[in-house]
Amino acid sequence: MSTALLQRIPDDNNGSANINLNWPERYISIAAGVKLSFSGIRNIFKSPFTSILKLGAGGYLVNRGISGHCELYSQAGKINTSPVNINIRSSLTVNRSRTEVYDFWRKLDNLPLFMKHLESVNVINEKRSHWVLKLPTGVANVSWDAEIVHDDPGYMIGWSSLPDSIIDNAGKIRFRDSENGGTQIDVVISYQPPAGGFGASVAHVLNPVFKKLVDDDVQNFKQYMDIPEEEGIITL
């Protein structure tokens, strides 16, 4: 799934723009709605107020499941049943040659030197690597394996998490000669939130957070690469 994250193009969903619930969610919604409604009917005389609330909620859930449309999901940004892809883009220019910058980035275990949210990147072989992400709370780490899926030496690197990774993500970085000297770097990182409207809402909340992380990291990269060589810090 990850290798297609950067290639997906939204379509018109064949006239089903109002359907934003997958069938498993619709079944669960109908079942929960029926259960709530029966509970409300059984206790209508014993607890009228609570029963009315249950009947209202049950009716909403049944209608939600039958229609396949959830307005809350729509407001969260999930307008159809297609997966929600989040793309984060960033660009910068560094005062180094394109070959130098590519060589530094291609050595993946260099990344934690400027990507502060990464605990480590361990290179397994020429294509595969193991990534460890530090969570903001600092209470745990999240790890996954990734693979280089496109490598155009000196110009572009594309990577993707392997199937069944905890974080389904992909990315690519392009290197271009800058008109004013140095190297123009364009970064795109894509990820998929958990399935369903909940995942979509979480993604929209977390997107600015991830965007700031990426922006901070690329700025760190700029500072790191712009350090004079005589200081002996750059490792290519």
C-alpha atoms as a PDB file:
ATOM      1  CA  MET A   1       0.000   0.000   0.000  1.00  0.00           C
ATOM      2  CA  SER A   2       2.743   2.478   0.934  1.00  0.00           C
ATOM      3  CA  THR A   3       4.448   2.519  -2.473  1.00  0.00           C
ATOM      4  CA  ALA A   4       1.336   4.087  -4.000  1.00  0.00           C
ATOM      5  CA  LEU A   5       0.889   6.877  -1.455  1.00  0.00           C
ATOM      6  CA  LEU A   6       2.517   9.517  -3.643  1.00  0.00           C
ATOM      7  CA  GLN A   7       0.751   8.349  -6.806  1.00  0.00           C
ATOM      8  CA  ARG A   8      -2.907   8.371  -5.751  1.00  0.00           C
ATOM      9  CA  ILE A   9      -5.114  10.921  -7.476  1.00  0.00           C
ATOM     10  CA  PRO A  10      -8.584  11.619  -6.052  1.00  0.00           C
ATOM     11  CA  ASP A  11     -11.512  10.770  -8.338  1.00  0.00           C
ATOM     12  CA  ASP A  12     -15.204  11.613  -8.321  1.00  0.00           C
ATOM     13  CA  ASN A  13     -16.075   8.334  -6.596  1.00  0.00           C
ATOM     14  CA  ASN A  14     -18.484   7.509  -9.454  1.00  0.00           C
ATOM     15  CA  GLY A  15     -21.352   9.591  -8.102  1.00  0.00           C
ATOM     16  CA  SER A  16     -21.048   8.297  -4.539  1.00  0.00           C
ATOM     17  CA  ALA A  17     -19.679  11.518  -3.069  1.00  0.00           C
ATOM     18  CA  ASN A  18     -22.158  11.356  -0.165  1.00  0.00           C
ATOM     19  CA  ILE A  19     -21.027   7.879   0.930  1.00  0.00           C
ATOM     20  CA  ASN A  20     -18.094   8.162   3.311  1.00  0.00           C
ATOM     21  CA  LEU A  21     -18.593   5.002   5.405  1.00  0.00           C
ATOM     22  CA  ASN A  22     -17.150   1.631   4.455  1.00  0.00           C
ATOM     23  CA  TRP A  23     -19.461  -1.395   4.742  1.00  0.00           C
ATOM     24  CA  PRO A  24     -17.968  -2.731   8.017  1.00  0.00           C
ATOM     25  CA  GLU A  25     -18.606   0.657   9.638  1.00  0.00           C
ATOM     26  CA  ARG A  26     -22.129   0.729   8.223  1.00  0.00           C
ATOM     27  CA  TYR A  27     -22.942  -2.727   9.624  1.00  0.00           C
ATOM     28  CA  ILE A  28     -21.598  -1.761  13.046  1.00  0.00           C
ATOM     29  CA  SER A  29     -23.541   1.502  12.973  1.00  0.00           C
ATOM     30  CA  ILE A  30     -26.833  -0.259  12.124  1.00  0.00           C
ATOM     31  CA  ALA A  31     -26.295  -2.947  14.760  1.00  0.00           C
ATOM     32  CA  ALA A  32     -25.471  -0.390  17.451  1.00  0.00           C
ATOM     33  CA  GLY A  33     -28.439   1.760  16.431  1.00  0.00           C
ATOM     34  CA  VAL A  34     -30.885  -1.145  16.611  1.00  0.00           C
ATOM     35  CA  LYS A  35     -29.548  -2.172  20.013  1.00  0.00           C
ATOM     36  CA  LEU A  36     -29.889   1.367  21.385  1.00  0.00           C
ATOM     37  CA  SER A  37     -33.390   1.733  19.963  1.00  0.00           C
ATOM     38  CA  PHE A  38     -34.642  -1.523  21.521  1.00  0.00           C
ATOM     39  CA  SER A  39     -33.117  -0.513  24.849  1.00  0.00           C
ATOM     40  CA  GLY A  40     -34.928   2.811  24.643  1.00  0.00           C
ATOM     41  CA  ILE A  41     -38.272   1.170  23.818  1.00  0.00           C
ATOM     42  CA  ARG A  42     -37.962  -1.343  26.673  1.00  0.00           C
ATOM     43  CA  ASN A  43     -37.363   1.375  29.251  1.00  0.00           C
ATOM     44  CA  ILE A  44     -39.591   4.123  27.843  1.00  0.00           C
ATOM     45  CA  PHE A  45     -41.880   4.182  30.899  1.00  0.00           C
ATOM     46  CA  LYS A  46     -39.184   3.461  33.477  1.00  0.00           C
ATOM     47  CA  SER A  47     -36.685   6.116  32.290  1.00  0.00           C
ATOM     48  CA  PRO A  48     -38.430   8.356  29.735  1.00  0.00           C
ATOM     49  CA  PHE A  49     -35.687  10.950  29.347  1.00  0.00           C
ATOM     50  CA  THR A  50     -32.865   8.413  28.948  1.00  0.00           C
ATOM     51  CA  SER A  51     -35.011   6.302  26.620  1.00  0.00           C
ATOM     52  CA  ILE A  52     -35.741   9.273  24.343  1.00  0.00           C
ATOM     53  CA  LEU A  53     -32.016   9.979  24.121  1.00  0.00           C
ATOM     54  CA  LYS A  54     -31.345   6.335  23.243  1.00  0.00           C
ATOM     55  CA  LEU A  55     -34.070   6.332  20.602  1.00  0.00           C
ATOM     56  CA  GLY A  56     -32.655   9.485  19.049  1.00  0.00           C
ATOM     57  CA  ALA A  57     -29.090   8.155  19.034  1.00  0.00           C
ATOM     58  CA  GLY A  58     -30.253   4.765  17.777  1.00  0.00           C
ATOM     59  CA  GLY A  59     -32.205   6.335  14.931  1.00  0.00           C
ATOM     60  CA  TYR A  60     -29.201   8.429  13.962  1.00  0.00           C
ATOM     61  CA  LEU A  61     -26.899   5.385  13.903  1.00  0.00           C
ATOM     62  CA  VAL A  62     -29.359   3.300  11.865  1.00  0.00           C
ATOM     63  CA  ASN A  63     -29.792   6.113   9.350  1.00  0.00           C
ATOM     64  CA  ARG A  64     -26.019   6.600   9.260  1.00  0.00           C
ATOM     65  CA  GLY A  65     -25.489   2.935   8.445  1.00  0.00           C
ATOM     66  CA  ILE A  66     -28.251   2.707   5.829  1.00  0.00           C
ATOM     67  CA  SER A  67     -27.293   5.911   4.026  1.00  0.00           C
ATOM     68  CA  GLY A  68     -23.549   5.336   4.305  1.00  0.00           C
ATOM     69  CA  HIS A  69     -23.067   9.025   5.079  1.00  0.00           C
ATOM     70  CA  CYS A  70     -21.698  10.569   8.271  1.00  0.00           C
ATOM     71  CA  GLU A  71     -21.777  14.348   8.503  1.00  0.00           C
ATOM     72  CA  LEU A  72     -19.162  14.364  11.275  1.00  0.00           C
ATOM     73  CA  TYR A  73     -16.803  12.473   8.981  1.00  0.00           C
ATOM     74  CA  SER A  74     -17.474  15.019   6.217  1.00  0.00           C
ATOM     75  CA  GLN A  75     -16.585  17.875   8.526  1.00  0.00           C
ATOM     76  CA  ALA A  76     -13.396  16.019   9.480  1.00  0.00           C
ATOM     77  CA  GLY A  77     -12.438  15.880   5.797  1.00  0.00           C
ATOM     78  CA  LYS A  78     -13.495  12.346   4.858  1.00  0.00           C
ATOM     79  CA  ILE A  79     -15.880  12.841   1.942  1.00  0.00           C
ATOM     80  CA  ASN A  80     -15.806   9.335   0.431  1.00  0.00           C
ATOM     81  CA  THR A  81     -14.637   5.796   1.175  1.00  0.00           C
ATOM     82  CA  SER A  82     -11.179   6.269  -0.319  1.00  0.00           C
ATOM     83  CA  PRO A  83      -8.211   6.262   2.074  1.00  0.00           C
ATOM     84  CA  VAL A  84      -7.178   9.687   3.367  1.00  0.00           C
ATOM     85  CA  ASN A  85      -3.644  10.541   2.311  1.00  0.00           C
ATOM     86  CA  ILE A  86      -1.745  13.333   4.006  1.00  0.00           C
ATOM     87  CA  ASN A  87       1.083  14.927   2.014  1.00  0.00           C
ATOM     88  CA  ILE A  88       3.629  17.197   3.691  1.00  0.00           C
ATOM     89  CA  ARG A  89       5.877  19.255   1.435  1.00  0.00           C
ATOM     90  CA  SER A  90       8.896  21.386   2.216  1.00  0.00           C
ATOM     91  CA  SER A  91      11.716  22.999   0.244  1.00  0.00           C
ATOM     92  CA  LEU A  92      15.048  24.632   1.017  1.00  0.00           C
ATOM     93  CA  THR A  93      18.396  25.533  -0.497  1.00  0.00           C
ATOM     94  CA  VAL A  94      21.750  24.563   0.985  1.00  0.00           C
ATOM     95  CA  ASN A  95      25.208  25.851   0.151  1.00  0.00           C
ATOM     96  CA  ARG A  96      26.552  22.500  -1.023  1.00  0.00           C
ATOM     97  CA  SER A  97      26.845  20.757  -4.379  1.00  0.00           C
ATOM     98  CA  ARG A  98      24.041  18.469  -5.488  1.00  0.00           C
ATOM     99  CA  THR A  99      26.315  15.412  -5.348  1.00  0.00           C
ATOM    100  CA  GLU A 100      27.442  16.200  -1.795  1.00  0.00           C
ATOM    101  CA  VAL A 101      23.873  16.650  -0.574  1.00  0.00           C
ATOM    102  CA  TYR A 102      22.648  13.483  -2.273  1.00  0.00           C
ATOM    103  CA  ASP A 103      25.532  11.426  -0.852  1.00  0.00           C
ATOM    104  CA  PHE A 104      24.840  12.702   2.647  1.00  0.00           C
ATOM    105  CA  TRP A 105      21.106  11.948   2.468  1.00  0.00           C
ATOM    106  CA  ARG A 106      21.604   8.563   0.806  1.00  0.00           C
ATOM    107  CA  LYS A 107      23.584   7.446   3.848  1.00  0.00           C
ATOM    108  CA  LEU A 108      20.350   7.001   5.820  1.00  0.00           C
ATOM    109  CA  ASP A 109      21.986   6.621   9.213  1.00  0.00           C
ATOM    110  CA  ASN A 110      22.980  10.295   8.865  1.00  0.00           C
ATOM    111  CA  LEU A 111      19.326  11.363   9.116  1.00  0.00           C
ATOM    112  CA  PRO A 112      19.017  11.352  12.940  1.00  0.00           C
ATOM    113  CA  LEU A 113      21.881  13.883  13.017  1.00  0.00           C
ATOM    114  CA  PHE A 114      19.397  16.581  11.976  1.00  0.00           C
ATOM    115  CA  MET A 115      15.981  14.875  12.227  1.00  0.00           C
ATOM    116  CA  LYS A 116      15.460  15.336  15.946  1.00  0.00           C
ATOM    117  CA  HIS A 117      12.287  13.232  16.083  1.00  0.00           C
ATOM    118  CA  LEU A 118      14.221  10.170  14.875  1.00  0.00           C
ATOM    119  CA  GLU A 119      15.909   8.018  17.496  1.00  0.00           C
ATOM    120  CA  SER A 120      17.851   6.037  14.911  1.00  0.00           C
ATOM    121  CA  VAL A 121      17.972   4.672  11.369  1.00  0.00           C
ATOM    122  CA  ASN A 122      19.830   1.387  11.021  1.00  0.00           C
ATOM    123  CA  VAL A 123      20.835   0.383   7.503  1.00  0.00           C
ATOM    124  CA  ILE A 124      20.063  -3.309   6.901  1.00  0.00           C
ATOM    125  CA  ASN A 125      21.255  -3.552   3.304  1.00  0.00           C
ATOM    126  CA  GLU A 126      21.495  -1.420   0.164  1.00  0.00           C
ATOM    127  CA  LYS A 127      17.723  -0.897   0.043  1.00  0.00           C
ATOM    128  CA  ARG A 128      16.236  -1.682   3.459  1.00  0.00           C
ATOM    129  CA  SER A 129      16.551   0.119   6.779  1.00  0.00           C
ATOM    130  CA  HIS A 130      15.005   0.095  10.258  1.00  0.00           C
ATOM    131  CA  TRP A 131      13.593   3.395  11.564  1.00  0.00           C
ATOM    132  CA  VAL A 132      12.875   4.296  15.206  1.00  0.00           C
ATOM    133  CA  LEU A 133      10.693   7.342  15.892  1.00  0.00           C
ATOM    134  CA  LYS A 134      10.661   9.147  19.243  1.00  0.00           C
ATOM    135  CA  LEU A 135       7.109   9.977  20.345  1.00  0.00           C
ATOM    136  CA  PRO A 136       6.573  13.557  21.574  1.00  0.00           C
ATOM    137  CA  THR A 137       5.661  12.334  25.054  1.00  0.00           C
ATOM    138  CA  GLY A 138       8.956  10.512  25.365  1.00  0.00           C
ATOM    139  CA  VAL A 139       7.281   7.491  26.952  1.00  0.00           C
ATOM    140  CA  ALA A 140       7.815   5.109  24.038  1.00  0.00           C
ATOM    141  CA  ASN A 141       9.263   4.694  20.560  1.00  0.00           C
ATOM    142  CA  VAL A 142       7.646   3.500  17.341  1.00  0.00           C
ATOM    143  CA  SER A 143       9.635   1.566  14.760  1.00  0.00           C
ATOM    144  CA  TRP A 144       9.152   0.242  11.242  1.00  0.00           C
ATOM    145  CA  ASP A 145      11.162  -1.058   8.291  1.00  0.00           C
ATOM    146  CA  ALA A 146      11.466   0.945   5.089  1.00  0.00           C
ATOM    147  CA  GLU A 147      12.776   0.311   1.611  1.00  0.00           C
ATOM    148  CA  ILE A 148      14.369   2.509  -1.049  1.00  0.00           C
ATOM    149  CA  VAL A 149      11.964   2.217  -3.983  1.00  0.00           C
ATOM    150  CA  HIS A 150      13.579   4.766  -6.299  1.00  0.00           C
ATOM    151  CA  ASP A 151      17.193   5.864  -6.436  1.00  0.00           C
ATOM    152  CA  ASP A 152      18.428   8.240  -9.115  1.00  0.00           C
ATOM    153  CA  PRO A 153      21.959   9.046  -7.891  1.00  0.00           C
ATOM    154  CA  GLY A 154      22.482  12.764  -7.464  1.00  0.00           C
ATOM    155  CA  TYR A 155      18.875  13.634  -8.276  1.00  0.00           C
ATOM    156  CA  MET A 156      16.220  11.768  -6.298  1.00  0.00           C
ATOM    157  CA  ILE A 157      15.606   9.241  -3.515  1.00  0.00           C
ATOM    158  CA  GLY A 158      12.213   7.641  -2.863  1.00  0.00           C
ATOM    159  CA  TRP A 159      11.404   5.383   0.089  1.00  0.00           C
ATOM    160  CA  SER A 160       8.410   3.560   1.513  1.00  0.00           C
ATOM    161  CA  SER A 161       7.544   1.684   4.687  1.00  0.00           C
ATOM    162  CA  LEU A 162       7.133  -2.054   4.253  1.00  0.00           C
ATOM    163  CA  PRO A 163       3.641  -3.653   4.379  1.00  0.00           C
ATOM    164  CA  ASP A 164       2.020  -3.946   7.827  1.00  0.00           C
ATOM    165  CA  SER A 165       4.203  -1.208   9.307  1.00  0.00           C
ATOM    166  CA  ILE A 166       2.780   0.644  12.311  1.00  0.00           C
ATOM    167  CA  ILE A 167       3.230   3.914  10.412  1.00  0.00           C
ATOM    168  CA  ASP A 168       2.245   3.562   6.758  1.00  0.00           C
ATOM    169  CA  ASN A 169       4.383   6.213   5.083  1.00  0.00           C
ATOM    170  CA  ALA A 170       6.371   7.064   1.988  1.00  0.00           C
ATOM    171  CA  GLY A 171       8.543   9.918   0.873  1.00  0.00           C
ATOM    172  CA  LYS A 172      10.793  11.310  -1.782  1.00  0.00           C
ATOM    173  CA  ILE A 173      13.465  13.984  -1.920  1.00  0.00           C
ATOM    174  CA  ARG A 174      14.651  15.687  -5.083  1.00  0.00           C
ATOM    175  CA  PHE A 175      17.977  17.479  -5.553  1.00  0.00           C
ATOM    176  CA  ARG A 176      18.361  20.261  -8.136  1.00  0.00           C
ATOM    177  CA  ASP A 177      21.090  22.749  -8.925  1.00  0.00           C
ATOM    178  CA  SER A 178      20.040  26.144  -7.580  1.00  0.00           C
ATOM    179  CA  GLU A 179      20.197  29.146  -9.907  1.00  0.00           C
ATOM    180  CA  ASN A 180      22.162  31.058  -7.291  1.00  0.00           C
ATOM    181  CA  GLY A 181      24.519  28.192  -6.492  1.00  0.00           C
ATOM    182  CA  GLY A 182      24.134  25.352  -4.040  1.00  0.00           C
ATOM    183  CA  THR A 183      21.352  22.772  -4.151  1.00  0.00           C
ATOM    184  CA  GLN A 184      17.577  23.117  -4.138  1.00  0.00           C
ATOM    185  CA  ILE A 185      15.946  20.332  -2.100  1.00  0.00           C
ATOM    186  CA  ASP A 186      12.262  19.400  -2.391  1.00  0.00           C
ATOM    187  CA  VAL A 187      10.863  17.015   0.217  1.00  0.00           C
ATOM    188  CA  VAL A 188       7.502  15.209   0.118  1.00  0.00           C
ATOM    189  CA  ILE A 189       6.404  12.896   2.945  1.00  0.00           C
ATOM    190  CA  SER A 190       3.076  11.050   2.730  1.00  0.00           C
ATOM    191  CA  TYR A 191       1.276   8.969   5.301  1.00  0.00           C
ATOM    192  CA  GLN A 192      -2.076   7.323   5.843  1.00  0.00           C
ATOM    193  CA  PRO A 193      -3.949   7.753   9.132  1.00  0.00           C
ATOM    194  CA  PRO A 194      -5.928   4.837  10.617  1.00  0.00           C
ATOM    195  CA  ALA A 195      -8.958   3.740   8.596  1.00  0.00           C
ATOM    196  CA  GLY A 196     -12.295   5.460   8.981  1.00  0.00           C
ATOM    197  CA  GLY A 197     -13.443   8.962   9.774  1.00  0.00           C
ATOM    198  CA  PHE A 198     -11.759   8.899  13.171  1.00  0.00           C
ATOM    199  CA  GLY A 199      -8.429   8.447  11.443  1.00  0.00           C
ATOM    200  CA  ALA A 200      -9.281  11.288   9.071  1.00  0.00           C
ATOM    201  CA  SER A 201     -10.092  13.641  11.932  1.00  0.00           C
ATOM    202  CA  VAL A 202      -6.925  12.657  13.772  1.00  0.00           C
ATOM    203  CA  ALA A 203      -4.918  13.240  10.601  1.00  0.00           C
ATOM    204  CA  HIS A 204      -6.300  16.747  10.161  1.00  0.00           C
ATOM    205  CA  VAL A 205      -5.404  17.561  13.756  1.00  0.00           C
ATOM    206  CA  LEU A 206      -1.911  16.057  13.561  1.00  0.00           C
ATOM    207  CA  ASN A 207      -1.067  17.325  10.071  1.00  0.00           C
ATOM    208  CA  PRO A 208       0.128  20.770  11.310  1.00  0.00           C
ATOM    209  CA  VAL A 209       2.194  19.014  13.981  1.00  0.00           C
ATOM    210  CA  PHE A 210       3.905  16.742  11.442  1.00  0.00           C
ATOM    211  CA  LYS A 211       4.330  19.681   9.070  1.00  0.00           C
ATOM    212  CA  LYS A 212       6.180  21.613  11.766  1.00  0.00           C
ATOM    213  CA  LEU A 213       8.361  18.581  12.523  1.00  0.00           C
ATOM    214  CA  VAL A 214       9.309  18.290   8.854  1.00  0.00           C
ATOM    215  CA  ASP A 215       9.923  22.040   8.501  1.00  0.00           C
ATOM    216  CA  ASP A 216      12.082  22.062  11.628  1.00  0.00           C
ATOM    217  CA  ASP A 217      14.040  19.058  10.384  1.00  0.00           C
ATOM    218  CA  VAL A 218      14.757  20.504   6.944  1.00  0.00           C
ATOM    219  CA  GLN A 219      15.901  23.740   8.565  1.00  0.00           C
ATOM    220  CA  ASN A 220      18.166  21.691  10.825  1.00  0.00           C
ATOM    221  CA  PHE A 221      19.447  19.982   7.684  1.00  0.00           C
ATOM    222  CA  LYS A 222      20.194  23.357   6.113  1.00  0.00           C
ATOM    223  CA  GLN A 223      22.126  24.499   9.185  1.00  0.00           C
ATOM    224  CA  TYR A 224      23.976  21.194   9.368  1.00  0.00           C
ATOM    225  CA  MET A 225      25.013  21.192   5.714  1.00  0.00           C
ATOM    226  CA  ASP A 226      25.992  24.877   5.730  1.00  0.00           C
ATOM    227  CA  ILE A 227      28.582  24.334   8.499  1.00  0.00           C
ATOM    228  CA  PRO A 228      32.076  24.917   7.041  1.00  0.00           C
ATOM    229  CA  GLU A 229      33.938  21.707   6.214  1.00  0.00           C
ATOM    230  CA  GLU A 230      36.988  22.771   8.197  1.00  0.00           C
ATOM    231  CA  GLU A 231      34.981  22.356  11.402  1.00  0.00           C
ATOM    232  CA  GLY A 232      35.052  18.624  10.719  1.00  0.00           C
ATOM    233  CA  ILE A 233      31.368  17.962  11.412  1.00  0.00           C
ATOM    234  CA  ILE A 234      30.030  16.956   8.024  1.00  0.00           C
ATOM    235  CA  THR A 235      30.290  13.227   7.307  1.00  0.00           C
ATOM    236  CA  LEU A 236      29.697  12.215   3.694  1.00  0.00           C
END
